[in-house]
XYZ file of C-alpha atoms in Angstrom:
599
model
C 23.426 -23.453 -11.503
C 24.140 -19.819 -10.670
C 21.420 -18.134 -8.412
C 21.796 -14.959 -10.044
C 19.228 -15.884 -12.780
C 16.804 -18.072 -10.169
C 13.696 -16.369 -10.819
C 14.178 -16.370 -14.635
C 14.780 -20.216 -14.511
C 11.745 -20.759 -12.425
C 9.145 -18.550 -14.314
C 6.254 -20.517 -15.133
C 6.406 -22.221 -18.553
C 3.086 -24.391 -18.569
C 0.015 -24.153 -16.478
C 1.350 -26.970 -14.149
C 4.201 -24.676 -13.254
C 1.897 -21.972 -11.859
C 0.872 -21.951 -8.120
C -2.042 -21.475 -6.259
C -4.390 -20.478 -9.117
C -5.834 -23.710 -9.957
C -9.421 -22.498 -10.214
C -8.334 -20.042 -12.753
C -6.054 -23.078 -14.585
C -9.021 -25.415 -14.973
C -11.397 -22.800 -16.612
C -8.611 -21.688 -19.221
C -8.081 -25.395 -19.981
C -11.433 -26.511 -20.213
C -12.168 -23.414 -22.699
C -9.644 -24.609 -24.886
C -10.282 -28.279 -24.556
C -14.090 -27.395 -26.015
C -12.852 -24.686 -28.172
C -14.570 -21.802 -26.484
C -11.653 -19.155 -26.514
C -12.957 -15.669 -25.891
C -11.719 -12.858 -27.978
C -10.840 -10.888 -24.385
C -9.492 -11.691 -21.286
C -8.771 -9.769 -18.170
C -6.394 -10.918 -15.472
C -6.545 -9.072 -12.152
C -4.934 -9.393 -8.834
C -1.855 -8.411 -7.041
C 1.724 -8.135 -8.330
C 3.559 -11.520 -8.679
C 0.715 -14.127 -8.529
C 1.270 -15.071 -12.192
C -1.129 -12.815 -14.398
C 1.397 -11.889 -17.221
C 2.811 -15.687 -16.965
C -0.765 -16.843 -17.479
C -1.354 -14.625 -20.559
C 1.909 -15.838 -22.255
C 1.187 -19.535 -21.437
C -2.188 -19.100 -22.783
C -0.763 -17.868 -25.900
C 1.303 -20.680 -26.576
C -1.429 -23.114 -25.756
C -3.565 -21.759 -28.280
C -0.932 -21.425 -30.851
C 0.850 -24.741 -30.123
C 1.601 -26.811 -33.573
C 0.239 -29.620 -31.469
C -3.097 -28.140 -30.464
C -4.536 -25.711 -29.522
C -3.781 -27.944 -26.335
C -4.479 -27.535 -22.679
C -0.640 -27.362 -21.914
C 1.909 -25.895 -24.390
C 4.697 -28.367 -25.525
C 7.311 -25.763 -25.318
C 9.264 -27.754 -27.997
C 7.555 -26.632 -31.069
C 8.798 -23.503 -33.051
C 5.768 -21.468 -32.175
C 6.167 -22.291 -28.268
C 9.912 -21.686 -28.452
C 9.156 -18.403 -30.558
C 6.751 -17.211 -28.127
C 8.833 -17.790 -25.148
C 11.721 -16.046 -26.631
C 9.491 -13.204 -27.885
C 10.448 -13.755 -31.394
C 6.947 -14.008 -33.020
C 5.298 -11.136 -34.330
C 1.953 -11.940 -33.978
C 2.265 -12.041 -30.024
C 2.970 -8.441 -29.111
C 3.195 -7.817 -25.217
C 2.705 -3.953 -24.303
C 3.721 -2.382 -21.147
C 0.699 0.179 -20.707
C 2.751 2.220 -18.080
C 5.158 3.283 -20.685
C 2.773 3.189 -23.594
C -0.502 4.406 -22.511
C -1.676 7.143 -25.242
C -4.021 6.872 -27.786
C -1.148 6.342 -30.790
C -0.208 3.082 -29.267
C -3.783 1.775 -29.276
C -4.507 3.141 -32.885
C -1.742 1.463 -34.064
C -3.133 -1.874 -32.540
C -6.489 -1.124 -34.207
C -4.784 -0.634 -37.717
C -2.841 -4.194 -37.479
C -5.589 -6.213 -35.904
C -7.442 -6.321 -39.298
C -4.331 -8.144 -40.871
C -4.539 -12.020 -40.426
C -1.419 -13.653 -38.185
C 1.474 -14.708 -40.498
C 3.118 -17.011 -38.214
C 0.740 -18.553 -35.452
C -2.903 -19.404 -35.548
C -3.942 -16.516 -33.242
C -2.755 -13.119 -33.027
C -2.230 -12.219 -29.289
C -2.007 -8.620 -27.708
C -0.922 -8.908 -24.103
C -1.508 -5.417 -22.308
C 0.211 -5.285 -18.893
C -0.726 -2.759 -16.241
C -3.802 -1.928 -18.618
C -5.586 0.701 -15.971
C -2.588 3.018 -17.012
C -4.093 3.834 -20.295
C -5.430 7.186 -20.938
C -9.258 7.803 -21.453
C -8.819 8.488 -24.958
C -6.909 5.085 -25.521
C -9.817 3.311 -23.694
C -12.068 4.750 -25.873
C -9.875 3.403 -28.790
C -9.400 0.023 -27.541
C -13.419 -0.457 -26.784
C -14.083 0.217 -30.462
C -11.761 -2.807 -31.100
C -13.115 -4.599 -28.498
C -16.826 -4.192 -29.761
C -16.184 -5.789 -33.114
C -13.285 -8.491 -32.528
C -11.483 -10.047 -35.524
C -11.904 -13.588 -35.011
C -8.243 -14.462 -35.127
C -7.121 -11.783 -32.466
C -7.301 -12.417 -28.798
C -6.863 -9.498 -26.104
C -5.041 -10.297 -22.825
C -5.531 -7.519 -20.527
C -3.573 -7.703 -17.097
C -3.980 -5.168 -14.266
C -3.188 -5.046 -10.386
C -6.052 -2.317 -10.102
C -9.153 -3.398 -11.992
C -11.156 -0.741 -10.528
C -9.657 1.687 -12.448
C -11.107 0.441 -15.641
C -13.986 1.514 -17.224
C -17.195 -0.573 -16.893
C -17.581 -0.694 -20.596
C -14.000 -2.535 -21.150
C -14.400 -4.986 -18.179
C -17.952 -5.569 -19.693
C -16.323 -7.196 -22.871
C -13.698 -9.325 -21.312
C -13.672 -12.675 -19.149
C -12.333 -11.714 -15.806
C -10.166 -13.833 -13.708
C -9.145 -12.719 -10.263
C -5.712 -14.165 -9.126
C -5.672 -14.666 -5.387
C -2.273 -14.105 -3.338
C -0.544 -17.497 -3.118
C -0.847 -19.053 0.534
C 1.942 -19.432 2.930
C 1.644 -23.080 2.392
C 2.014 -23.050 -1.268
C 4.815 -20.551 -1.221
C 6.936 -22.307 1.250
C 6.664 -25.654 -0.658
C 7.608 -24.102 -4.008
C 10.575 -22.563 -2.111
C 11.840 -25.613 -0.891
C 11.500 -27.416 -4.179
C 13.523 -24.824 -5.858
C 16.161 -24.816 -2.760
C 16.344 -28.605 -3.442
C 16.929 -28.726 -7.360
C 19.162 -25.828 -6.828
C 21.322 -27.675 -4.267
C 20.462 -24.935 -1.577
C 20.209 -25.939 2.029
C 17.693 -23.823 3.703
C 16.147 -23.882 7.391
C 11.965 -24.129 7.215
C 11.848 -20.967 9.286
C 13.727 -18.885 6.967
C 11.480 -20.104 4.077
C 8.382 -19.209 6.056
C 9.847 -15.800 6.741
C 10.712 -15.315 3.206
C 6.752 -16.275 2.402
C 5.322 -14.012 4.529
C 7.676 -10.886 3.506
C 6.159 -11.618 -0.196
C 2.544 -11.106 1.048
C 1.249 -13.780 -1.572
C 3.465 -12.793 -4.616
C 5.134 -15.997 -5.718
C 7.517 -13.619 -7.793
C 8.596 -11.641 -4.893
C 9.242 -14.675 -2.833
C 11.523 -15.963 -5.573
C 13.316 -12.808 -6.022
C 13.578 -12.710 -2.052
C 15.295 -16.071 -1.829
C 17.747 -15.381 -4.598
C 18.801 -12.245 -2.669
C 19.352 -14.310 0.413
C 21.122 -17.054 -1.362
C 23.550 -14.841 -2.760
C 24.391 -13.897 0.459
C 24.125 -17.250 2.388
C 25.912 -19.139 -0.267
C 24.592 -22.913 -0.246
C 22.883 -22.707 3.239
C 19.975 -20.311 4.394
C 19.301 -19.307 7.903
C 16.532 -17.341 9.407
C 19.132 -15.035 10.642
C 20.688 -14.614 7.121
C 17.193 -13.907 5.801
C 16.057 -11.464 8.466
C 19.480 -9.401 7.962
C 19.520 -9.419 4.191
C 15.672 -8.288 4.045
C 16.076 -5.695 6.626
C 13.399 -7.279 8.638
C 13.121 -7.760 12.721
C 13.101 -10.983 14.145
C 10.495 -12.033 16.246
C 12.733 -12.656 19.280
C 13.718 -8.821 19.211
C 9.901 -8.123 19.617
C 9.310 -10.499 22.190
C 12.146 -8.755 24.542
C 9.838 -5.650 24.019
C 6.600 -7.473 24.701
C 8.585 -9.157 27.849
C 9.329 -5.552 29.258
C 5.610 -4.253 28.120
C 4.134 -7.250 30.349
C 6.501 -6.645 33.245
C 5.674 -3.152 33.123
C 9.915 -2.579 33.221
C 10.659 0.680 31.329
C 14.172 0.125 31.871
C 14.364 -2.915 30.165
C 12.304 -1.541 27.535
C 14.631 0.959 26.087
C 17.924 -0.709 25.236
C 16.146 -3.051 22.439
C 14.896 -0.054 21.027
C 18.232 1.543 20.844
C 19.674 -1.790 19.456
C 17.001 -1.625 16.576
C 17.703 1.850 15.598
C 21.656 1.318 15.805
C 21.033 -1.689 13.295
C 19.722 0.809 10.774
C 15.827 -0.116 11.692
C 13.374 2.731 10.931
C 10.966 3.795 13.820
C 7.799 3.636 11.651
C 8.586 0.072 10.481
C 9.118 -0.930 14.118
C 5.885 0.540 15.121
C 3.997 -1.161 12.239
C 5.482 -4.469 12.862
C 5.107 -4.149 16.627
C 1.525 -3.533 15.795
C 1.242 -6.865 14.171
C 2.884 -8.553 16.808
C 0.360 -7.467 19.300
C -2.595 -7.858 16.851
C -1.253 -11.913 16.551
C -1.251 -12.161 20.143
C -4.763 -10.974 20.350
C -5.810 -13.163 17.540
C -4.080 -16.000 19.348
C -5.889 -15.451 22.435
C -9.428 -14.858 21.152
C -9.576 -17.099 18.422
C -7.024 -20.080 19.713
C -8.968 -22.869 17.649
C -8.394 -20.715 14.584
C -4.568 -21.571 14.738
C -1.500 -19.369 14.820
C -1.298 -16.533 12.236
C 1.106 -16.605 9.348
C 3.605 -14.409 10.722
C 3.947 -16.777 13.853
C 7.331 -18.906 14.052
C 7.514 -20.248 17.328
C 3.770 -20.896 18.254
C 4.791 -22.333 21.606
C 6.486 -19.180 22.867
C 3.974 -17.034 21.426
C 0.960 -18.401 22.984
C 2.694 -18.322 26.129
C 3.393 -14.689 25.839
C -0.383 -14.385 24.647
C -1.302 -15.872 28.035
C 0.409 -13.210 29.833
C -1.870 -10.146 28.493
C -5.545 -9.675 29.306
C -7.402 -9.217 25.821
C -8.726 -5.580 27.097
C -4.713 -4.593 27.614
C -4.135 -5.826 24.228
C -6.987 -3.899 22.676
C -5.745 -0.578 24.556
C -2.140 -1.099 23.430
C -3.175 -1.411 20.031
C -5.225 1.903 20.010
C -2.634 3.908 21.636
C 0.339 2.507 19.188
C -1.973 3.028 16.172
C -2.534 6.643 17.392
C 1.247 7.200 17.584
C 1.862 5.630 14.273
C -0.407 8.531 12.684
C 1.476 10.904 14.632
C 4.744 9.692 13.564
C 4.007 10.306 9.927
C 4.429 14.173 10.503
C 7.331 13.828 13.516
C 10.639 15.227 12.827
C 11.847 12.638 15.659
C 9.837 9.320 14.929
C 12.247 7.495 17.542
C 11.275 9.720 20.251
C 7.782 9.204 19.530
C 8.126 5.411 19.340
C 10.035 5.493 22.726
C 7.075 7.495 24.235
C 4.498 4.977 22.784
C 6.172 2.071 24.238
C 6.389 3.899 27.530
C 2.749 4.783 27.656
C 1.602 0.899 27.025
C 4.344 -0.153 29.334
C 2.752 2.085 32.335
C -0.835 1.521 31.055
C -3.006 0.077 34.245
C -5.285 -2.486 33.966
C -9.087 -1.368 34.142
C -11.074 -4.774 33.969
C -10.774 -8.571 34.962
C -7.986 -10.201 36.053
C -4.779 -11.339 33.661
C -2.238 -13.999 34.322
C -0.599 -11.665 37.024
C -3.599 -10.918 38.788
C -4.294 -12.573 42.323
C -6.457 -15.743 42.337
C -10.381 -15.556 42.197
C -10.457 -16.034 46.108
C -9.206 -12.630 46.739
C -12.510 -11.026 45.880
C -12.082 -8.173 48.500
C -8.789 -7.126 46.803
C -10.194 -7.193 43.393
C -12.956 -5.077 44.572
C -10.762 -2.492 46.044
C -8.765 -2.462 43.186
C -11.762 -1.726 40.979
C -12.700 1.215 43.374
C -9.308 2.866 43.172
C -9.318 2.879 39.488
C -12.789 4.643 39.234
C -11.356 7.346 41.626
C -8.565 7.417 39.356
C -10.658 8.041 36.686
C -12.576 10.737 38.403
C -9.555 12.545 39.489
C -8.084 12.743 35.875
C -11.483 14.101 34.562
C -11.279 16.772 37.553
C -7.898 17.635 36.542
C -8.485 17.869 32.679
C -11.707 20.033 33.601
C -9.381 22.182 35.924
C -6.940 22.442 33.320
C -9.293 23.520 30.525
C -10.662 26.172 32.985
C -7.316 27.582 33.597
C -6.764 27.815 29.658
C -9.962 30.048 29.275
C -9.013 32.496 31.744
C -10.563 33.792 35.235
C -13.684 35.112 33.415
C -14.400 31.181 32.613
C -13.768 30.386 36.352
C -16.071 33.180 37.654
C -18.973 32.089 35.123
C -18.503 28.650 36.439
C -18.783 29.375 40.008
C -21.758 31.868 39.141
C -23.378 28.979 37.556
C -23.194 26.540 40.660
C -24.226 28.875 43.337
C -28.193 28.728 42.437
C -27.833 24.954 42.974
C -28.029 25.515 46.673
C -31.397 26.775 46.543
C -34.755 25.253 45.636
C -36.226 28.269 43.907
C -37.452 27.977 40.240
C -34.368 29.808 38.874
C -32.213 26.845 39.928
C -33.181 24.929 36.874
C -32.353 27.610 34.453
C -28.970 28.223 36.174
C -28.245 24.635 35.904
C -29.293 24.692 32.179
C -26.676 27.678 31.762
C -23.684 25.709 33.676
C -20.124 25.321 32.098
C -19.308 21.676 30.153
C -22.362 21.052 27.977
C -22.036 20.095 24.461
C -22.040 22.775 22.135
C -19.783 25.284 23.986
C -20.754 28.431 22.968
C -24.654 29.577 22.378
C -26.002 30.783 25.968
C -29.046 33.006 25.636
C -28.554 32.980 21.602
C -28.948 28.740 21.587
C -30.809 26.072 23.452
C -28.039 23.594 22.318
C -25.066 24.689 24.215
C -23.927 26.979 26.415
C -20.149 28.616 27.054
C -18.158 30.393 29.676
C -17.056 32.972 27.425
C -18.920 36.377 27.286
C -19.594 37.359 23.727
C -20.569 40.988 24.399
C -16.882 42.327 24.191
C -16.338 40.486 20.783
C -19.805 41.628 19.564
C -18.834 45.396 20.078
C -15.170 45.045 18.737
C -16.401 42.837 15.523
C -15.714 45.854 13.165
C -12.721 47.606 15.139
C -9.312 48.179 13.603
C -7.881 45.637 16.054
C -10.163 43.015 14.733
C -8.978 44.022 10.977
C -5.233 43.929 12.031
C -5.733 40.047 13.296
C -7.554 39.360 10.169
C -4.743 40.695 8.107
C -2.006 38.740 9.542
C -4.510 35.207 9.878
C -2.834 33.950 6.986
C 0.776 34.358 8.859
C -0.679 32.848 11.796
C -1.830 29.703 9.999
C 1.486 29.406 8.110
C 3.203 29.635 11.423
C 0.943 26.834 13.110
C 1.561 24.752 10.063
C 5.506 25.043 10.298
C 5.316 24.374 14.057
C 2.837 21.288 14.020
C 0.841 20.452 10.706
C -1.769 18.737 12.428
C -2.742 21.460 14.508
C -3.019 23.411 11.284
C -5.275 20.909 9.806
C -7.716 21.517 12.708
C -7.485 25.446 13.099
C -7.906 26.103 9.425
C -11.644 25.346 9.490
C -11.931 28.609 11.609
C -11.792 32.282 10.895
C -11.170 35.141 13.379
C -14.283 37.145 13.646
C -13.336 39.743 16.494
C -10.500 40.704 18.610
C -10.904 42.250 21.925
C -8.368 43.381 24.225
C -5.929 40.334 24.771
C -8.200 38.083 23.068
C -9.423 36.724 19.855
C -12.371 35.203 19.032
C -12.151 32.072 16.331
C -15.232 30.709 14.645
C -15.462 27.479 13.647
C -17.844 25.513 11.204
C -17.026 21.853 12.570
C -17.406 21.129 16.346
C -14.643 18.454 16.116
C -12.167 20.776 14.918
C -13.290 23.354 17.442
C -12.884 20.736 20.325
C -9.608 19.495 19.166
C -8.166 23.069 18.729
C -9.526 23.504 22.209
C -6.929 20.816 23.540
C -4.437 22.457 25.921
C -1.272 21.313 24.039
C -2.725 22.712 20.839
C -4.200 25.774 22.376
C -0.806 26.538 23.837
C 0.858 25.988 20.420
C -1.521 28.670 18.948
C -1.397 31.287 21.646
C 2.342 31.209 21.169
C 2.133 31.657 17.524
C -0.505 34.524 18.428
C 2.270 36.063 20.531
C 5.051 35.920 17.812
C 2.827 37.420 14.957
C 0.878 39.863 16.941
C 3.655 40.845 19.098
C 1.513 40.698 22.467
C 0.215 37.988 24.626
C -3.274 36.867 23.229
C -5.743 34.501 24.531
C -7.472 32.152 21.804
C -11.327 31.820 22.189
C -13.521 29.977 20.107
C -17.172 29.705 19.024
C -19.001 27.822 16.515
C -19.685 29.873 13.561
C -23.735 29.691 13.215
C -23.939 30.456 16.978
C -21.585 33.888 16.258
C -24.102 34.736 13.259
C -27.003 34.284 15.420
C -25.271 36.461 18.183
C -24.716 39.343 15.284
C -28.171 38.959 14.219
C -29.596 39.261 17.589
C -27.217 41.896 19.141
C -29.347 44.860 17.449
C -32.496 43.475 19.073
C -31.179 43.875 22.556
C -31.798 47.217 23.059
C -28.006 48.134 23.457
C -27.808 46.234 26.511
C -24.722 43.917 26.809
C -25.299 40.302 25.606
C -23.648 37.208 27.628
C -24.325 33.763 27.485
C -24.127 33.079 31.086
C -26.106 36.208 33.083
C -25.758 35.878 36.797
C -28.899 34.512 38.726
C -30.970 36.899 40.541
C -32.932 36.511 43.350
C -36.718 37.318 43.812
C -35.757 40.015 46.247
C -32.993 41.853 44.260
C -33.519 45.065 42.234
C -34.438 44.272 38.646
C -35.426 40.589 39.453
C -37.726 39.153 36.718
C -41.493 38.832 37.795
C -42.398 34.875 38.640
C -44.637 34.592 35.464
C -41.366 35.641 33.311
C -39.487 33.043 35.127
C -42.506 30.512 34.567
C -42.293 31.583 30.487
C -38.666 30.927 30.378
C -39.092 27.631 32.072
C -42.171 26.610 29.601
C -41.024 27.747 26.113
C -37.524 28.238 26.727
C -35.490 31.516 26.367
C -35.181 31.484 22.710
C -38.894 31.560 22.190
C -39.525 34.498 24.720
C -38.531 38.170 24.025
C -38.854 40.488 27.045
C -39.904 44.093 25.952
C -39.941 47.109 28.600
C -42.710 49.240 28.673
């Protein structure tokens, strides 16, 4: 037989031919045997699992001249006519292209007439979720008062889109994805009867690609058979379907395991030269490391369905620690999200691989770690890791201070000076120190503090310079979007509230959006766009919107004195020092509850 019509030749014609839906088949056969045929059925499930085939087999079973029978004979005129599509009483409708109310009204007009050729009039509506709301309403009327000789069979891959009133009037059957073993067995049977020699690994690979759809599996087998002729190999199946062989991922995993960046890049280049997309490679690599993790944490559960060589895969899993696998998957997942908007996805893929290749171990011992007798060495390594973390945290903090300008560094130093003294003002000075959650707030809010003084921005809130920035803000947002859409997604939450000198203050509604915008890379991009749009170097300052509004409300009550979020500490001997009882009031009630008035 020619392989061109392989799927059509193996399409199920009886319930016995169906794969993986035994619970549904048994229920339908019992209903036919006992004469309890419903007026409406709903078949839902993934594509290629047999929904439409089951509906046609059901139509033949109830209309068979030797029945109703649990299995159609496929020999009588009714069965042959339904198979060929020549019986006018069995109507199959594609709701994706016939989704309007007129088509459903046509059905409603015809259901009142008795069937002319067979026992039951059958309406099979495929992809029924595509019907319009009006069409559903028209169908609902028919389902509420169905004629006795009419059966509706609805099939859909998205049952959640159906109105509850439709679902409640049908007997619902959920088709499950066909298991890997059942698919492989059926493909092997097809190959034997068609005279095709196929490797077991090739059939298993085809079954995995179909993701539980028997129709997809047979179509892929037909495609590979057309390429390989009378023999199907794993290499042929991988090449024809555009997949990536497991051994290629094994080379990448070996390079990551050995922390060998030089050995990492050639396999990536080979994948790209073979026409593989970077995002698909990333997706499959995440699956690969996920399978390693499953095999490592749950070895008794058996290997996953994607594993072909279980021995080599287990050896690879043993060479990684669970902690490292968790961190690698997290990193790869983050880069995968970035690749959706990247203009150079291959570069991001290579950077992600180099990132996980140079990832340090943080806890415990791996297969490459020293033996348990070297406790002193392990403890020293743990101390080094902790010190490296502290150094990284200090570097990030220093970079943040440098991005915020010299004013931030000055206030940071001022906030730390009172820590050397043991006076009562030290507690208030430390409460105003930089780095607490919430950023801006200062004397305006007890929840957070900022290293940026607000009084210049309050004074310039209504200035011409602020109006000019507001007028060009849409241009700024568009330029940021063109440069990097992810940064635009965070910045669009803010609005410019003031411009003073060489700085623009942006107020945010969401703290998460503000924190992400403040990241050094994002800040650098935004300030570069501000330079292009405004024509002069401009720094980006941020504040929470509610705190800015509170500052605006309190500004008139301050008696014209400058409002700042981190006033420098004053000693009791300095001119203008606050009396001790004022300091005690601040300590007991907080600065928000105390208002100091001059006599």
